[in-house]
Tab-separated table of C-alpha atoms and ligand atoms in Angstrom:
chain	number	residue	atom	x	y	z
B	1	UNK	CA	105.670	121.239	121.848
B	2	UNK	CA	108.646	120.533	119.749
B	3	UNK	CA	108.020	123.824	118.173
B	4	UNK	CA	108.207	126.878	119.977
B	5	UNK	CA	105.446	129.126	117.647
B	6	UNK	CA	103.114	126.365	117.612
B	7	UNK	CA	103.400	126.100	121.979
B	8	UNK	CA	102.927	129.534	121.661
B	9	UNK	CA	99.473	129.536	119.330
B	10	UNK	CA	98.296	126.324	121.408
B	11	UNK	CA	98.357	128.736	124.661
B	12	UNK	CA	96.865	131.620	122.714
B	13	UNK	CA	93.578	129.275	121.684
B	14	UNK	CA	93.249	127.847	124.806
B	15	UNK	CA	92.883	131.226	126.204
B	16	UNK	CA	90.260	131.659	123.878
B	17	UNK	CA	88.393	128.695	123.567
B	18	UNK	CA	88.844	128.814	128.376
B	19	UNK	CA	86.609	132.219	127.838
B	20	UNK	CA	84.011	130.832	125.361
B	21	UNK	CA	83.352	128.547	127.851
B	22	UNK	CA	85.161	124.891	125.974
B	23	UNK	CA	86.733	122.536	128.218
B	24	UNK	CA	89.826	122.285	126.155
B	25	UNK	CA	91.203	119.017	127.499
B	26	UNK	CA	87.991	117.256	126.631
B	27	UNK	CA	88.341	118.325	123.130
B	28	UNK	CA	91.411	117.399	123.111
B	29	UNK	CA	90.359	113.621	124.267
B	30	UNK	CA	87.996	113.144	122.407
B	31	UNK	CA	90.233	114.092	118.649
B	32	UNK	CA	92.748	111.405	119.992
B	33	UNK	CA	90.137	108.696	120.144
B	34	UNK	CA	89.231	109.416	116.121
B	35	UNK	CA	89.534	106.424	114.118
B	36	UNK	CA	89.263	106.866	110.256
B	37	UNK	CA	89.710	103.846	107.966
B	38	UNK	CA	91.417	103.832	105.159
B	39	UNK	CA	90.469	101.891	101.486
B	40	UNK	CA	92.901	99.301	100.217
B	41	UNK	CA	91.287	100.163	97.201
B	42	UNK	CA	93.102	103.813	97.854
B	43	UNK	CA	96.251	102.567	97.447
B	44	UNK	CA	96.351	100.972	94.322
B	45	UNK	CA	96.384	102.060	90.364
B	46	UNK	CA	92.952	102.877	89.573
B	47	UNK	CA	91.598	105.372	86.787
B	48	UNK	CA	88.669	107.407	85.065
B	49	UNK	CA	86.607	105.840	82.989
B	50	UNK	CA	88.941	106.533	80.180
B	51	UNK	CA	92.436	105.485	81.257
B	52	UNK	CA	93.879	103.851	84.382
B	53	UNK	CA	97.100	106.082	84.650
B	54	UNK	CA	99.637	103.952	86.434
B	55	UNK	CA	100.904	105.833	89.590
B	56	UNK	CA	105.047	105.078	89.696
B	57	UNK	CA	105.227	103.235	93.646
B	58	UNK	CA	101.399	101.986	93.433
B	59	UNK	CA	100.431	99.232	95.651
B	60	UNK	CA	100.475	96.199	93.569
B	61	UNK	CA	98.850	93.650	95.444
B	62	UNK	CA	97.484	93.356	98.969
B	63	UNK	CA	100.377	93.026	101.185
B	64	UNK	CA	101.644	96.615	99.070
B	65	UNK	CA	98.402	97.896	99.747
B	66	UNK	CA	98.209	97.020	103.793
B	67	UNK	CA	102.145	98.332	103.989
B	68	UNK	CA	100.913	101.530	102.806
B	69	UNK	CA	97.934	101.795	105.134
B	70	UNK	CA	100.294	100.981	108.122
B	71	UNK	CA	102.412	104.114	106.706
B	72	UNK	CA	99.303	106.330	106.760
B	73	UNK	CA	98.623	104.964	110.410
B	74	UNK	CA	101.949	105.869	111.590
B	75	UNK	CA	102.335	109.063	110.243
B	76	UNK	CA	98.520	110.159	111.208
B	77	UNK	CA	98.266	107.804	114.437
B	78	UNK	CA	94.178	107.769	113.558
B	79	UNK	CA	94.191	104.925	111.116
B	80	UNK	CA	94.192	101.626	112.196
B	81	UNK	CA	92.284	99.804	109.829
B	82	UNK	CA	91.740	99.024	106.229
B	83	UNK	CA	88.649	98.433	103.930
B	84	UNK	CA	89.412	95.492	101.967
B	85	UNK	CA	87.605	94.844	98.088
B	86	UNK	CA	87.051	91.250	97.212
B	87	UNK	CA	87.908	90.231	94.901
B	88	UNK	CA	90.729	92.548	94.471
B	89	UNK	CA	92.100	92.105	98.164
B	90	UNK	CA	91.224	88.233	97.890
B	91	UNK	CA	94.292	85.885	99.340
B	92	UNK	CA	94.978	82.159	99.869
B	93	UNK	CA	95.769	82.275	103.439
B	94	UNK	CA	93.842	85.229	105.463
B	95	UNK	CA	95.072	83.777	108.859
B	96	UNK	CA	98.635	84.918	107.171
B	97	UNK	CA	97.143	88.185	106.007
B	98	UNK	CA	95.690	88.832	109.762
B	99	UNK	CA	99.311	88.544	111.116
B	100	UNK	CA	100.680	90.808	108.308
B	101	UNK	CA	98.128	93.053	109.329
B	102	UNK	CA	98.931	92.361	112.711
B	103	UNK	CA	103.029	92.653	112.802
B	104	UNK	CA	102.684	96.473	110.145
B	105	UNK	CA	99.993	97.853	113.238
B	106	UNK	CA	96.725	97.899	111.556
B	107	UNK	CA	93.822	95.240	110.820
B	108	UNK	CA	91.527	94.668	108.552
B	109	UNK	CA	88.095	96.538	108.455
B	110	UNK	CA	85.132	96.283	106.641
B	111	UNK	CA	84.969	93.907	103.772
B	112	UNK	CA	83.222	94.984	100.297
B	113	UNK	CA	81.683	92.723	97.802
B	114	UNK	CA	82.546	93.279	94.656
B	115	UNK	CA	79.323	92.522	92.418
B	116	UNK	CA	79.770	95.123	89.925
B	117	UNK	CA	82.400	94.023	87.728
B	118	UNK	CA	82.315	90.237	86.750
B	119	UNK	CA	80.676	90.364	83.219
B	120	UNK	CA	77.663	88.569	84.471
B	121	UNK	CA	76.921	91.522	86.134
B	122	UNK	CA	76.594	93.840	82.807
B	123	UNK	CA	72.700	93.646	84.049
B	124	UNK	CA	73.213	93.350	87.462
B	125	UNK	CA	73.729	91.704	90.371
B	126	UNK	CA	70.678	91.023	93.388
B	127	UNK	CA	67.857	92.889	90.672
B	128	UNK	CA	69.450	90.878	87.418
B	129	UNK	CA	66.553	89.014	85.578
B	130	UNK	CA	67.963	85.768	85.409
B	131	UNK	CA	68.035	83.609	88.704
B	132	UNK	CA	71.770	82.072	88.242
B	133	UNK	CA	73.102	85.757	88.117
B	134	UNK	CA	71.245	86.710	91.595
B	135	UNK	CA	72.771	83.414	92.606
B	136	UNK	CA	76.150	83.917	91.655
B	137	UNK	CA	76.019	87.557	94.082
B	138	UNK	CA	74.544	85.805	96.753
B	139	UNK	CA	77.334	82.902	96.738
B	140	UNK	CA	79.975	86.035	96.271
B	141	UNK	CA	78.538	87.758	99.485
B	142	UNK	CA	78.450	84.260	101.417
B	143	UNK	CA	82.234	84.014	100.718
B	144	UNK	CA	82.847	87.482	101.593
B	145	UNK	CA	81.061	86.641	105.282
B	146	UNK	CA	83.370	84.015	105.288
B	147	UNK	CA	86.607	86.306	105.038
B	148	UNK	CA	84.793	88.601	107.481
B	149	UNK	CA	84.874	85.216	109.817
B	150	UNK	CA	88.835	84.830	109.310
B	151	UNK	CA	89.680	88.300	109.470
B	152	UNK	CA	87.160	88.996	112.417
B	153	UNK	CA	85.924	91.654	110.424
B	154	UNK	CA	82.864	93.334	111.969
B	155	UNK	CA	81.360	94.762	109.003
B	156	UNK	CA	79.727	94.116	105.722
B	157	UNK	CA	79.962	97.048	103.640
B	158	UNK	CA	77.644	96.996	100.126
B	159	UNK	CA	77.219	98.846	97.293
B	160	UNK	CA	75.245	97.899	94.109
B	161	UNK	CA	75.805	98.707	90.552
B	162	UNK	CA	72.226	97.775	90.112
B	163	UNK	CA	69.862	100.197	87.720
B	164	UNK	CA	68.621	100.086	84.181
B	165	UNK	CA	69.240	102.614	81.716
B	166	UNK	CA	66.457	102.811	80.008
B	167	UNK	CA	62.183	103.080	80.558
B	168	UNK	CA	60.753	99.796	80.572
B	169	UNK	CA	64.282	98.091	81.009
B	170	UNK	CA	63.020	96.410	84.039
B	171	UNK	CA	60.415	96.067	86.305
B	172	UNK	CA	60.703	98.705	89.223
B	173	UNK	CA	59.165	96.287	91.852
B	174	UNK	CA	59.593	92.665	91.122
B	175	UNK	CA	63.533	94.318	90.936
B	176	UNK	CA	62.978	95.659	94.199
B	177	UNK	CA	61.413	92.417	95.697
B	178	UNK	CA	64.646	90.549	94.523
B	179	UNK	CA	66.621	92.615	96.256
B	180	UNK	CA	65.065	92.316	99.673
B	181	UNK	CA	64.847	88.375	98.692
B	182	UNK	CA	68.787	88.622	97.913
B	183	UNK	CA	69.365	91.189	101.564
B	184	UNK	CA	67.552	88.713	103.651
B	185	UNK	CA	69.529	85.654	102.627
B	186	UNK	CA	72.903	87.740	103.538
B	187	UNK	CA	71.332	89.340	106.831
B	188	UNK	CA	70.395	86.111	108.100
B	189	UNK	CA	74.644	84.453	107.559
B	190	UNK	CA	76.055	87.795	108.776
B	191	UNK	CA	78.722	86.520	111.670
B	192	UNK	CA	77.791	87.304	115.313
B	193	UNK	CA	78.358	90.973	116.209
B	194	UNK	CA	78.575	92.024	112.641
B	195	UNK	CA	76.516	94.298	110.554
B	196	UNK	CA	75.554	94.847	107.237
B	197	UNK	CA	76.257	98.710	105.734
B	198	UNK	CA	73.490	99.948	102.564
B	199	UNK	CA	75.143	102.585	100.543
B	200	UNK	CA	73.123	104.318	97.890
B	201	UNK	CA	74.090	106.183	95.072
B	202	UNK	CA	71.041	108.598	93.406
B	203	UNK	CA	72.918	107.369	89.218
B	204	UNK	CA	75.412	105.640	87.514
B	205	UNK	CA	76.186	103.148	86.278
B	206	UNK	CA	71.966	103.312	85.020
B	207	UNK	CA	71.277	106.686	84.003
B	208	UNK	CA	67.762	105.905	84.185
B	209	UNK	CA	67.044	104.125	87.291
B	210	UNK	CA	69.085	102.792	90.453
B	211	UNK	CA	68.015	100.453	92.237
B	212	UNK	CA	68.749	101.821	96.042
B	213	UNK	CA	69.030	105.543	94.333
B	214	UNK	CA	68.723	107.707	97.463
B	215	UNK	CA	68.766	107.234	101.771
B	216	UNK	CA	65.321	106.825	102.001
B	217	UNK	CA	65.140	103.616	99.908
B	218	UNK	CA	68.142	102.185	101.305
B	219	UNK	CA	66.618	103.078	105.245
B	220	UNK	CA	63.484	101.219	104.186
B	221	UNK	CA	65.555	98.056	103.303
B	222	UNK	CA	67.129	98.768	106.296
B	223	UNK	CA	63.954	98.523	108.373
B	224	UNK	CA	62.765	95.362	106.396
B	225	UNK	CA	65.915	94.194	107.481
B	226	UNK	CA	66.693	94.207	111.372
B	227	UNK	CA	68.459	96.185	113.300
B	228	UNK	CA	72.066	95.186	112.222
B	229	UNK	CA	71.079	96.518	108.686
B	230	UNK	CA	72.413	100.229	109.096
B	231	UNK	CA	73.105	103.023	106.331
B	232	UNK	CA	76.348	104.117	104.774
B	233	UNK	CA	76.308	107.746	103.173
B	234	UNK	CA	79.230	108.561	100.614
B	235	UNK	CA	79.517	111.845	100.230
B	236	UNK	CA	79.938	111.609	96.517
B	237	UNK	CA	76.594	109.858	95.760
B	238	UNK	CA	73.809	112.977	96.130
B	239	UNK	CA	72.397	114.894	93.591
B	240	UNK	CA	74.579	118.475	93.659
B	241	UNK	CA	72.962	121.001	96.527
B	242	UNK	CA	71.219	117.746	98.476
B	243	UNK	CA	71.542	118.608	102.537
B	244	UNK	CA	73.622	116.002	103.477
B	245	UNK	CA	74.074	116.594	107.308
B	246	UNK	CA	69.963	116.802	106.984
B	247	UNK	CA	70.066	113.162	105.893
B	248	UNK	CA	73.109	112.407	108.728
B	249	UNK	CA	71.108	114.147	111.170
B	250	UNK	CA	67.543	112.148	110.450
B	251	UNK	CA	69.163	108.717	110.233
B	252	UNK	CA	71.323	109.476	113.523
B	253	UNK	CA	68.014	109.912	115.022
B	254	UNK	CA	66.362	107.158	113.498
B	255	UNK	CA	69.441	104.782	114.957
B	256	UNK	CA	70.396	103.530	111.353
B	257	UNK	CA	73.329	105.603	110.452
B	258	UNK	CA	76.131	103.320	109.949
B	259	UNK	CA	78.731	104.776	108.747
B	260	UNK	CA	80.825	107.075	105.901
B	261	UNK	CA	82.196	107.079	102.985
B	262	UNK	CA	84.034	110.647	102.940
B	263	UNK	CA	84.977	112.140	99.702
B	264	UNK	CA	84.327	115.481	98.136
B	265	UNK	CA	82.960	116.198	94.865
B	266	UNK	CA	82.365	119.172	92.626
B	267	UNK	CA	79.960	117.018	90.530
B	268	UNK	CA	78.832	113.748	91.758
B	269	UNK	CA	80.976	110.845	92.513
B	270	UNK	CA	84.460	112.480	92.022
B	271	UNK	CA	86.587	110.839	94.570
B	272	UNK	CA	87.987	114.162	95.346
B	273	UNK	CA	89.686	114.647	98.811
B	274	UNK	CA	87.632	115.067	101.719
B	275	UNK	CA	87.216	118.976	102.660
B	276	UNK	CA	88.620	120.161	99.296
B	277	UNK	CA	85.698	121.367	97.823
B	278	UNK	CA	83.227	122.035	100.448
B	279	UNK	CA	85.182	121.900	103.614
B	280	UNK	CA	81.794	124.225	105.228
B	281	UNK	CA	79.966	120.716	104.606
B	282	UNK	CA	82.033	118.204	106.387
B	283	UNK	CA	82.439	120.707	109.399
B	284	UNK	CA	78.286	121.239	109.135
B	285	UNK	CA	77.933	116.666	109.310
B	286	UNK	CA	80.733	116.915	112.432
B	287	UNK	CA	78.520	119.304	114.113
B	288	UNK	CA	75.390	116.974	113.948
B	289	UNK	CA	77.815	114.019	114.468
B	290	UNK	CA	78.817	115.843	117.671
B	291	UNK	CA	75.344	116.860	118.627
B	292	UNK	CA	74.192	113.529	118.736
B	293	UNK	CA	77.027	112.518	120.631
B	294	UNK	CA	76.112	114.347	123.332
B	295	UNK	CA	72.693	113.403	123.097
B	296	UNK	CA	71.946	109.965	126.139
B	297	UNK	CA	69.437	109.398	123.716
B	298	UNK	CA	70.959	108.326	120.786
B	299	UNK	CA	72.565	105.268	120.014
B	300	UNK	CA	75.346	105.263	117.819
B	301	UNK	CA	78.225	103.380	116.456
B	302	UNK	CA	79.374	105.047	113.149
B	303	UNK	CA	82.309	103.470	110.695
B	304	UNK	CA	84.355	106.720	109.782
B	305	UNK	CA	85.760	105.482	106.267
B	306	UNK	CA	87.658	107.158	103.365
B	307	UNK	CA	86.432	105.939	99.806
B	308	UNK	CA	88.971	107.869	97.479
B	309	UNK	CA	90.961	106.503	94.575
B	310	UNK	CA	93.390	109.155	93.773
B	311	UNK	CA	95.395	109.648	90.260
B	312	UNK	CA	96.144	113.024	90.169
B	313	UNK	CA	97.867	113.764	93.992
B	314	UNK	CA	100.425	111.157	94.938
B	315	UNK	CA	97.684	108.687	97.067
B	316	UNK	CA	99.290	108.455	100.176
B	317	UNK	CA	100.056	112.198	100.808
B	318	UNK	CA	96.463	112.698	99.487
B	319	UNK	CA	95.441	110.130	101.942
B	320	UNK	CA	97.332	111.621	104.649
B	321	UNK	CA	95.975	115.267	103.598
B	322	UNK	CA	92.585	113.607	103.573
B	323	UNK	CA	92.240	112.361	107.043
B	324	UNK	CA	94.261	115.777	108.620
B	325	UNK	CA	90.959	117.629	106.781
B	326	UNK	CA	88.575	115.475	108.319
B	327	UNK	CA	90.448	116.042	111.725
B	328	UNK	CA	89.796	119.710	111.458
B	329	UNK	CA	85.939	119.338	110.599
B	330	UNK	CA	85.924	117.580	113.749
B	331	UNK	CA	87.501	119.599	115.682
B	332	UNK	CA	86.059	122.673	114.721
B	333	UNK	CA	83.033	121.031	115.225
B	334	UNK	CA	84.098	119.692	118.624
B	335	UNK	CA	84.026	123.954	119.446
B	336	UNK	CA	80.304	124.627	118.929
B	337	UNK	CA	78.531	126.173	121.649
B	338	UNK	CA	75.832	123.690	121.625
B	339	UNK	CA	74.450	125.290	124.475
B	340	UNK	CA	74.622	129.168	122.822
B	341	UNK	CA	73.070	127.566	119.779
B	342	UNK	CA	70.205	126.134	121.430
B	343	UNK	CA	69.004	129.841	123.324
B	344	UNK	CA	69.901	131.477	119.526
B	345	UNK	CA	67.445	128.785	117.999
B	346	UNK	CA	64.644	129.552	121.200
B	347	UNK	CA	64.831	133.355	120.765
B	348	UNK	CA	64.233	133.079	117.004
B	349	UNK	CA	67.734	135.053	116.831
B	350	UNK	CA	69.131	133.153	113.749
B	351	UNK	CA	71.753	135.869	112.771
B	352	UNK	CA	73.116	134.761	116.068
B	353	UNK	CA	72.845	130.956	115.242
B	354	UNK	CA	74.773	131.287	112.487
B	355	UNK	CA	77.084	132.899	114.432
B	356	UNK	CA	77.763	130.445	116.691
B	357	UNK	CA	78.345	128.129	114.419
B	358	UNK	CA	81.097	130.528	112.277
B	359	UNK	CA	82.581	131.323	115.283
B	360	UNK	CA	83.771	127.477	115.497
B	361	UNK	CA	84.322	127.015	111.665
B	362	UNK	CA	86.554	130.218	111.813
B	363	UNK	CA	88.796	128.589	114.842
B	364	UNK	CA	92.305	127.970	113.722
B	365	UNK	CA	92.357	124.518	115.206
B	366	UNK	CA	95.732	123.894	113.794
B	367	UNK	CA	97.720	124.552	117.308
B	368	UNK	CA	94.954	121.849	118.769
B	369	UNK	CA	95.553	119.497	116.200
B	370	UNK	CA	99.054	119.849	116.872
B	371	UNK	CA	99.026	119.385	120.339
B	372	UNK	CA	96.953	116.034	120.238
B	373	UNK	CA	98.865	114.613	117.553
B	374	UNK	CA	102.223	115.465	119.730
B	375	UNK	CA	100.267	113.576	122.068
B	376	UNK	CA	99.755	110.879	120.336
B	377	UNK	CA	103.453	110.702	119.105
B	378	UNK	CA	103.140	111.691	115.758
B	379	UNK	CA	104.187	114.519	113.579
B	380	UNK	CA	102.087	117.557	114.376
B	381	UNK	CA	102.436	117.987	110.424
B	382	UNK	CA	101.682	114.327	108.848
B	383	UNK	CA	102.078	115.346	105.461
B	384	UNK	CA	105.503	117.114	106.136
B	385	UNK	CA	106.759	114.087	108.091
B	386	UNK	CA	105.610	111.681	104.923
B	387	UNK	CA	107.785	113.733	102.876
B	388	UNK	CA	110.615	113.708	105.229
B	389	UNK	CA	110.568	109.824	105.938
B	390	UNK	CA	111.679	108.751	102.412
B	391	UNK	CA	108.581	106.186	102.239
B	392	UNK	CA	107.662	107.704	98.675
B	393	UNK	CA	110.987	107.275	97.499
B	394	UNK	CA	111.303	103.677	98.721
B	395	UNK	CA	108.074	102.117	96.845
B	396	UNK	CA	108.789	104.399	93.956
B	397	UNK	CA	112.069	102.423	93.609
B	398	UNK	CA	111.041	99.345	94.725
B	399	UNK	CA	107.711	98.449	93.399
B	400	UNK	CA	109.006	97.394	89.684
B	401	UNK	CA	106.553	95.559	86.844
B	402	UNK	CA	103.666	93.532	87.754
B	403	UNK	CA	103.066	90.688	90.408
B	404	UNK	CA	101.554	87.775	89.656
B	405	UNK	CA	97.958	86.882	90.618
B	406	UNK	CA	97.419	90.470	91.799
B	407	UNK	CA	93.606	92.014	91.402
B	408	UNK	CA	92.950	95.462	91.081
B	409	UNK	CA	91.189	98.343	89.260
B	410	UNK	CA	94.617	98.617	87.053
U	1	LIG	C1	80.782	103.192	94.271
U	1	LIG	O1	80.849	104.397	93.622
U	1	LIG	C2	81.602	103.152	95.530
U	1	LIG	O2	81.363	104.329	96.268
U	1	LIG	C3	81.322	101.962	96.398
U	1	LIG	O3	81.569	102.227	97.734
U	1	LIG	C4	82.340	100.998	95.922
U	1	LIG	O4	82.495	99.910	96.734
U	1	LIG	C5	83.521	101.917	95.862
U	1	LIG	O5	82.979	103.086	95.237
U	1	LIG	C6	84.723	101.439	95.157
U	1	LIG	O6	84.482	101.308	93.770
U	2	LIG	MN1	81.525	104.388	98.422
């Protein structure tokens, strides 16, 4: 390694981690083949629900947005493709925006409705009362398939605004009949090989009721569904204390976890950087993320994606900072002695399970992380090699005013 100390720590834990028994190399592997997306939506202005605070170098329109992704791919080597928004990401000419993609090193990755914010959704969207509303969202989600179709796009990623806000605002089931009416219509167009993600969120915008409020309601639409109907767990969407790598856990088993949304959150739906908070609870979903991996049994093909819209940190650094925390989850989780863990959990010795499982968490895994991303030929520190490539300075200076036609948050 380029750095002497860091050579040095590397031989140190693999000394270590040799004795405990970890095949080193395979660890190593297996962190290289990572692949975290990253939100267009990320990259842009976007704000509380009290001011949007414009961010001096923000991404102004899709082609800023996909430049910056490309930056956080380089300088992480994990990140090849982006989450697009529509409408906010929506272009004329998507075989052009393929090739952009294309020529900057990354592609486009899941595509999001957006049927939240036109005004017709004020009552929302698939559960709204009147007919041509639940129309209008199904016509939106038809021309999202389409983009999917010209971007090759493999996944359908949706979330609903839907909920009331007060008792007796709506009707809990014929609302919940129009939204597996709505579902079907969208399962049934959804492009060969593609699925459709159900995120859920337990409040907000209805403080009363959501619609799909928790896992369990979005895993029964799920089932109702077919088998390309999978879920999609933000982290930011649980009531405060819920088990989350319970929920990851039961739905890996069950075949139907689709994917991530990975935030942190001292509250509810912050938006804060992964790991910042509750770094303990990332490293806890990578271990059952890991188990299952292991596991012949279980069938799985999970969309690691970032949903973070950043106005305090400067967003690419954050972004960058983001995906080096969720590399260490996973590699500290990548160190559990599944094997120790199982005889702790037989002999009813659970000071010793939880042992096992702090003895990973308490790994330095820098050194590893280091090595791999040497490997990979980037910076062993990402956020370091951000600040030394002059990127920030660049859009700061050159991303002036407003562009025409350009959708966002902002
Ligand atoms: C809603 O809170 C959400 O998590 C959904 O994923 C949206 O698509 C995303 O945030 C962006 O607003
Ligand atoms: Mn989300």
């Amino acid at each position: 390694m380029a750095n002497k100390t860091m050579e040095a720590a590397y031989r140190v834990l693999v000394d270590q981690l040799t004795e405990r028994g970890i095949d080193v190399e395979k660890v190593r592997a297996r962190l290289k083949r990572q692949q975290i997306e990253t939100p267009s939506w990320g990259y842009g202005n976007s704000g509380t629900r009290f001011k949007v605070f414009r961010e001096p170098g923000a991404a102004r329109d899709l082609r800023e947005r996909l430049a910056d992704a490309a930056c956080v791919h380089r300088m992480t080597g994990v990140c090849p493709s982006v989450a697009i928004h529509i409408p906010w990401d929506k272009v004329e000419d998507y075989d052009a925006l393929t090739g952009e993609a294309t020529s900057l090193g990354v592609r486009i990755g899941a595509v999001n409705p957006n049927v939240f914010q036109d005004y017709e959704y004020k009552m929302g969207s698939f559960a709204n009362a009147r007919p041509e509303v639940r129309g209008q969202a199904l016509e939106h989600m038809y021309e999202c398939i389409d983009i999917m179709n010209r971007v090759d796009s493999k996944i359908l990623s949706l979330w609903f605004a839907d909920g009331t806000n007060y008792p007796g605002q709506g009707d809990f089931r014929r609302r919940k009949h129009w939204f597996e009416e709505g579902l079907q219509k969208v399962y049934g167009r959804l492009p060969d090989g593609a699925r459709m993600l159900i995120e859920y969120k337990f409040f907000e915008p209805g403080f009363y009721h959501t619609d799909i409020p928790d896992w369990g309601t979005a895993y029964l639409l799920c089932r109702k569904l077919g088998e390309k109907a999978e879920v999609l767990i933000d982290l930011g969407h649980h009531p405060l204390s819920t088990n989350v790598e319970h929920i990851v856990a039961t739905l890996l088993d069950e075949g139907r976890l689709g994917g991530f949304h990975f935030n942190d959150r001292k509250y509810a739906d912050d938006d804060l950087t992964t790991g910042s908070i509750n770094p303990y609870e990332i490293f806890r979903i990578f271990k059952e993320l890991v188990a299952a991996e292991e596991d012949p049994s279980v069938q799985m093909d999970i969309a690691y994606m970032i949903d973070q819209s950043h106005i305090i940190k400067r967003k690419l650094e954050a972004m960058i900072q983001t995906v080096m925390n969720i590399q260490t989850a996973f590699a500290k989780a990548l160190l559990v002695d599944q094997k120790a863990l199982e005889a702790a959990q037989s002999s009813y010795d659970t000071v010793e399970c939880e042992r096992v499982l702090q003895a990973a968490y308490q790994t330095d895994v820098t050194p590893l992380l280091a090595k791999a991303r040497e490997e990979m030929g980037v910076d062993p520190d990402p956020i370091a090699a951000y600040r030394k490539s002059g990127y920030q300075e660049k859009i700061v200076k050159e991303r002036q005013g407003e562009l025409k036609g350009a959708a966002s948050w902002g």
